[in-house]
Short mmCIF file of C-alpha atoms and ligand atoms in Angstrom, two decimals:
data_model
loop_
_atom_site.label_atom_id
_atom_site.label_comp_id
_atom_site.label_asym_id
_atom_site.label_seq_id
_atom_site.Cartn_x
_atom_site.Cartn_y
_atom_site.Cartn_z
CA UNK A 1 11.27 12.14 19.90
CA UNK A 2 10.54 15.76 18.91
CA UNK A 3 6.87 16.44 19.45
CA UNK A 4 5.31 19.46 17.68
CA UNK A 5 1.69 18.86 18.54
CA UNK A 6 1.13 15.98 20.92
CA UNK A 7 -2.62 16.10 20.30
CA UNK A 8 -2.30 15.08 16.67
CA UNK A 9 0.22 12.27 16.69
CA UNK A 10 -0.30 8.69 15.60
CA UNK A 11 1.98 5.72 15.07
CA UNK A 12 2.15 3.59 11.94
CA UNK A 13 3.80 0.28 11.11
CA UNK A 14 4.13 -1.02 7.52
CA UNK A 15 4.73 -4.75 7.18
CA UNK A 16 6.17 -6.06 3.93
CA UNK A 17 7.72 -9.31 2.77
CA UNK A 18 11.26 -7.95 3.09
CA UNK A 19 11.07 -5.07 5.59
CA UNK A 20 9.00 -3.70 8.45
CA UNK A 21 8.92 0.10 8.83
CA UNK A 22 7.60 2.16 11.71
CA UNK A 23 7.37 5.83 12.68
CA UNK A 24 5.31 8.36 14.62
CA UNK A 25 3.18 10.50 12.28
CA UNK A 26 1.71 14.01 12.44
CA UNK A 27 -1.91 13.19 11.62
CA UNK A 28 -2.74 16.74 10.54
CA UNK A 29 0.02 16.94 7.90
CA UNK A 30 0.98 13.32 7.17
CA UNK A 31 4.63 14.12 7.94
CA UNK A 32 6.76 11.77 10.00
CA UNK A 33 7.15 13.07 13.55
CA UNK A 34 10.37 11.20 14.26
CA UNK A 35 12.89 8.86 12.70
CA UNK A 36 11.54 6.02 10.61
CA UNK A 37 12.88 2.67 11.82
CA UNK A 38 13.26 -0.21 9.36
CA UNK A 39 14.14 -3.81 10.16
CA UNK A 40 14.20 -6.94 8.02
CA UNK A 41 11.04 -9.03 8.09
CA UNK A 42 11.82 -12.23 10.06
CA UNK A 43 12.39 -15.20 7.74
CA UNK A 44 9.09 -16.59 6.52
CA UNK A 45 7.05 -13.76 8.05
CA UNK A 46 5.72 -16.06 10.78
CA UNK A 47 3.10 -14.55 13.14
CA UNK A 48 5.01 -14.84 16.43
CA UNK A 49 8.24 -13.38 15.03
CA UNK A 50 6.47 -10.52 13.19
CA UNK A 51 4.46 -9.60 16.30
CA UNK A 52 7.67 -9.54 18.36
CA UNK A 53 9.32 -7.19 15.84
CA UNK A 54 6.30 -4.86 15.84
CA UNK A 55 6.32 -4.76 19.65
CA UNK A 56 10.07 -3.95 19.62
CA UNK A 57 9.61 -1.16 17.06
CA UNK A 58 6.79 0.43 19.05
CA UNK A 59 8.72 0.19 22.35
CA UNK A 60 11.94 1.35 20.67
CA UNK A 61 10.20 4.53 19.49
CA UNK A 62 8.99 5.19 23.02
CA UNK A 63 5.39 5.13 21.78
CA UNK A 64 2.50 4.27 24.05
CA UNK A 65 -0.98 4.47 22.57
CA UNK A 66 -2.96 3.07 19.64
CA UNK A 67 -1.02 1.74 16.67
CA UNK A 68 -2.01 1.38 13.01
CA UNK A 69 -0.60 -1.50 11.00
CA UNK A 70 -0.48 -1.89 7.20
CA UNK A 71 -0.43 -5.60 6.33
CA UNK A 72 0.06 -7.36 2.95
CA UNK A 73 -3.23 -9.25 2.95
CA UNK A 74 -6.97 -8.91 2.67
CA UNK A 75 -7.89 -7.84 6.21
CA UNK A 76 -11.55 -8.01 7.19
CA UNK A 77 -12.34 -6.55 10.60
CA UNK A 78 -8.82 -7.33 11.82
CA UNK A 79 -8.72 -10.87 10.43
CA UNK A 80 -6.33 -11.83 7.61
CA UNK A 81 -8.07 -13.65 4.76
CA UNK A 82 -5.00 -13.97 2.48
CA UNK A 83 -1.24 -13.55 2.91
CA UNK A 84 1.09 -12.02 0.30
CA UNK A 85 4.81 -12.54 0.94
CA UNK A 86 4.24 -13.44 4.61
CA UNK A 87 3.46 -16.81 6.19
CA UNK A 88 0.17 -18.44 5.23
CA UNK A 89 -0.28 -19.21 8.92
CA UNK A 90 -1.65 -15.66 9.14
CA UNK A 91 -4.76 -16.65 7.17
CA UNK A 92 -7.77 -16.77 9.50
CA UNK A 93 -5.86 -15.16 12.38
CA UNK A 94 -7.03 -12.02 14.13
CA UNK A 95 -3.98 -9.93 13.24
CA UNK A 96 -5.25 -6.93 15.18
CA UNK A 97 -5.78 -8.99 18.37
CA UNK A 98 -2.39 -10.77 18.03
CA UNK A 99 -0.57 -7.46 17.57
CA UNK A 100 -2.53 -5.69 20.32
CA UNK A 101 -1.50 -8.46 22.73
CA UNK A 102 2.16 -8.09 21.69
CA UNK A 103 2.19 -4.29 21.78
CA UNK A 104 -0.03 -3.83 24.83
CA UNK A 105 -2.22 -1.19 23.12
CA UNK A 106 -5.16 -1.13 20.68
CA UNK A 107 -4.12 -1.96 17.10
CA UNK A 108 -5.97 -1.25 13.83
CA UNK A 109 -4.90 -3.37 10.87
CA UNK A 110 -5.66 -2.75 7.20
CA UNK A 111 -4.42 -3.89 3.81
CA UNK A 112 -1.06 -2.31 2.89
CA UNK A 113 -2.26 -0.80 -0.40
CA UNK A 114 -5.38 0.56 1.31
CA UNK A 115 -3.07 2.24 3.85
CA UNK A 116 -0.85 3.75 1.14
CA UNK A 117 -3.95 4.94 -0.73
CA UNK A 118 -5.43 6.49 2.39
CA UNK A 119 -2.22 8.46 2.96
CA UNK A 120 -2.31 9.73 -0.64
CA UNK A 121 -5.97 10.70 -0.34
CA UNK A 122 -5.49 12.64 2.89
CA UNK A 123 -2.05 14.19 2.32
CA UNK A 124 -0.85 13.45 -1.20
CA UNK A 125 -1.96 13.46 -4.82
CA UNK A 126 -5.59 12.66 -3.94
CA UNK A 127 -6.09 15.34 -1.34
CA UNK A 128 -9.53 16.91 -1.70
CA UNK A 129 -10.26 15.00 -4.94
CA UNK A 130 -13.96 14.11 -5.16
CA UNK A 131 -15.48 11.21 -7.06
CA UNK A 132 -13.86 7.84 -7.70
CA UNK A 133 -10.11 7.59 -7.18
CA UNK A 134 -8.09 4.42 -7.74
CA UNK A 135 -4.69 4.24 -6.04
CA UNK A 136 -2.21 1.60 -7.17
CA UNK A 137 1.11 0.43 -5.76
CA UNK A 138 3.37 -1.03 -8.43
CA UNK A 139 5.94 -2.96 -6.44
CA UNK A 140 6.54 -6.64 -5.65
CA UNK A 141 2.88 -7.12 -6.54
CA UNK A 142 0.14 -4.66 -7.51
CA UNK A 143 -1.90 -3.33 -4.61
CA UNK A 144 -5.07 -1.26 -5.02
CA UNK A 145 -7.09 1.23 -3.02
CA UNK A 146 -10.51 2.46 -4.14
CA UNK A 147 -12.01 5.69 -2.83
CA UNK A 148 -15.33 7.34 -3.43
CA UNK A 149 -15.46 10.96 -2.25
CA UNK A 150 -12.50 10.15 -0.01
CA UNK A 151 -14.08 7.10 1.62
CA UNK A 152 -12.15 3.84 1.30
CA UNK A 153 -13.78 0.72 -0.13
CA UNK A 154 -11.45 -1.80 1.55
CA UNK A 155 -9.71 -4.90 0.15
CA UNK A 156 -10.34 -4.34 -3.55
CA UNK A 157 -7.42 -6.53 -4.78
CA UNK A 158 -7.47 -5.13 -8.32
CA UNK A 159 -3.86 -6.22 -8.76
CA UNK A 160 -5.31 -9.62 -9.55
CA UNK A 161 -7.43 -8.51 -12.52
CA UNK A 162 -6.90 -10.94 -15.35
CA UNK A 163 -5.19 -9.74 -18.52
CA UNK A 164 -4.83 -12.13 -21.47
CA UNK A 165 -5.33 -15.04 -19.09
CA UNK A 166 -2.70 -13.87 -16.61
CA UNK A 167 -2.90 -12.39 -13.12
CA UNK A 168 -2.08 -8.72 -13.81
CA UNK A 169 0.48 -8.38 -11.02
CA UNK A 170 2.60 -11.14 -12.53
CA UNK A 171 2.82 -9.04 -15.73
CA UNK A 172 2.72 -5.36 -14.82
CA UNK A 173 4.27 -5.04 -11.35
CA UNK A 174 7.69 -3.46 -10.82
CA UNK A 175 8.94 -6.95 -9.88
CA UNK A 176 7.77 -8.30 -13.27
CA UNK A 177 9.69 -5.52 -15.07
CA UNK A 178 12.85 -6.39 -13.17
CA UNK A 179 12.41 -10.16 -13.41
CA UNK A 180 11.93 -10.09 -17.17
CA UNK A 181 14.44 -7.27 -17.79
CA UNK A 182 11.75 -5.35 -19.70
CA UNK A 183 12.49 -2.02 -21.35
CA UNK A 184 10.49 0.91 -20.00
CA UNK A 185 8.53 0.94 -23.26
CA UNK A 186 7.59 -2.74 -23.03
CA UNK A 187 6.67 -2.48 -19.39
CA UNK A 188 4.68 0.73 -19.95
CA UNK A 189 2.68 -1.12 -22.62
CA UNK A 190 1.70 -3.73 -20.03
CA UNK A 191 0.80 -1.06 -17.46
CA UNK A 192 -1.30 0.65 -20.12
CA UNK A 193 -3.21 -2.59 -20.85
CA UNK A 194 -3.74 -3.02 -17.14
CA UNK A 195 -5.00 0.54 -16.64
CA UNK A 196 -7.37 0.20 -19.59
CA UNK A 197 -8.81 -2.97 -18.06
CA UNK A 198 -9.24 -1.30 -14.67
CA UNK A 199 -10.76 1.75 -16.36
CA UNK A 200 -13.30 -0.34 -18.28
CA UNK A 201 -14.55 -1.77 -14.97
CA UNK A 202 -14.29 1.23 -12.62
CA UNK A 203 -14.26 4.48 -14.65
CA UNK A 204 -12.16 6.32 -12.05
CA UNK A 205 -11.84 10.12 -12.18
CA UNK A 206 -8.20 9.85 -11.14
CA UNK A 207 -5.63 7.04 -10.86
CA UNK A 208 -2.69 7.60 -8.49
CA UNK A 209 0.36 5.48 -9.25
CA UNK A 210 2.69 4.64 -6.35
CA UNK A 211 4.99 1.88 -5.14
CA UNK A 212 8.63 1.29 -6.09
CA UNK A 213 8.08 2.05 -9.79
CA UNK A 214 6.79 5.55 -9.03
CA UNK A 215 10.32 6.72 -8.13
CA UNK A 216 11.20 6.54 -11.85
CA UNK A 217 7.82 7.71 -13.16
CA UNK A 218 9.45 10.13 -15.64
CA UNK A 219 10.71 7.07 -17.57
CA UNK A 220 7.31 5.46 -18.18
CA UNK A 221 4.42 7.77 -17.24
CA UNK A 222 4.72 9.88 -20.46
CA UNK A 223 4.40 6.64 -22.48
CA UNK A 224 0.92 5.83 -21.16
CA UNK A 225 -2.13 6.61 -23.29
CA UNK A 226 -5.24 6.00 -21.15
CA UNK A 227 -8.56 7.75 -20.55
CA UNK A 228 -8.42 8.66 -16.82
CA UNK A 229 -6.27 11.39 -15.37
CA UNK A 230 -3.05 9.99 -13.89
CA UNK A 231 -0.97 11.30 -10.98
CA UNK A 232 2.20 10.04 -9.33
CA UNK A 233 2.06 9.29 -5.61
CA UNK A 234 3.67 11.95 -3.46
CA UNK A 235 4.37 10.14 -0.20
CA UNK A 236 6.51 7.38 -1.73
CA UNK A 237 8.24 5.16 0.88
CA UNK A 238 6.39 6.62 3.84
CA UNK A 239 2.86 6.10 2.47
CA UNK A 240 2.21 2.79 4.25
CA UNK A 241 3.37 4.05 7.63
CA UNK A 242 1.44 7.32 7.29
CA UNK A 243 -1.72 5.57 6.07
CA UNK A 244 -1.58 3.02 8.88
CA UNK A 245 -1.41 5.83 11.44
CA UNK A 246 -4.26 7.68 9.67
CA UNK A 247 -6.43 4.53 9.65
CA UNK A 248 -5.86 4.04 13.34
CA UNK A 249 -6.99 7.59 14.04
CA UNK A 250 -9.96 7.40 11.66
CA UNK A 251 -11.26 3.91 12.39
CA UNK A 252 -10.08 3.04 15.95
C1 BGC B 301 -1.93 -8.68 -2.50
C2 BGC B 301 -2.54 -7.43 -1.91
C3 BGC B 301 -1.42 -6.46 -1.53
C4 BGC B 301 -0.49 -6.22 -2.69
C5 BGC B 301 0.67 -5.30 -2.31
C6 BGC B 301 -0.98 -8.34 -3.62
O1 BGC B 301 -0.37 -9.50 -4.10
O2 BGC B 301 -2.94 -9.55 -3.02
O3 BGC B 301 -3.30 -7.77 -0.78
O4 BGC B 301 -2.02 -5.24 -1.13
O5 BGC B 301 0.03 -7.45 -3.15
O6 BGC B 301 1.42 -5.83 -1.25
#
């Protein structure tokens, strides 16, 4: 591993339903400090198998020290309260304690969209932005992060706002666009309805749009007509890993 400034390094792991990513991170810049490893999430995302993979990734990177983990669930004080695209056996478990035991170092765990949002706020499109900022990941589901003057309000779960009687993430996520073979225009219309609903409840100063769909933002962003200022996420694929490492440094 090439180390530029050993005093400002962290390590982040991003757990998703299909892949688990990990990398050392320069905390002062949000850049990766070494290669990002990615492995497939073990079938079913069961706790024992996921913990073993996380331990392997940390050891494989030669990292010893605190680890931040982004996890696809509501995570209150280290404990999973929901589980999205991983085993429901996680619910009620102390994810931070399970992973700390596997890794042999302190572990901070937070919701995956909160981690991605934190990375954007510190090193991306939200850097230095005061007031209320809503960060969204449009991917398999819709994840949300809410910030007020840069401080995270954790576990907001705004992807599950109801629109026309439906859970918003089943209508306006990137996965919904792909599943229903929607045109960009039709999908953008749904995203617009969703953003208007979120705006009516939160009145954010800025909304940062990330997740898989943000890679093709030029196709749909210009089609959106909404009140708040919009920005595209800058950190893209690395946001979860970077945010997990930031959270570990900020909240450990
Ligand atoms: C979950 C959130 C998660 C988001 C992105 C949603 O279905 O409820 O907790 O952040 O998916 O993974």
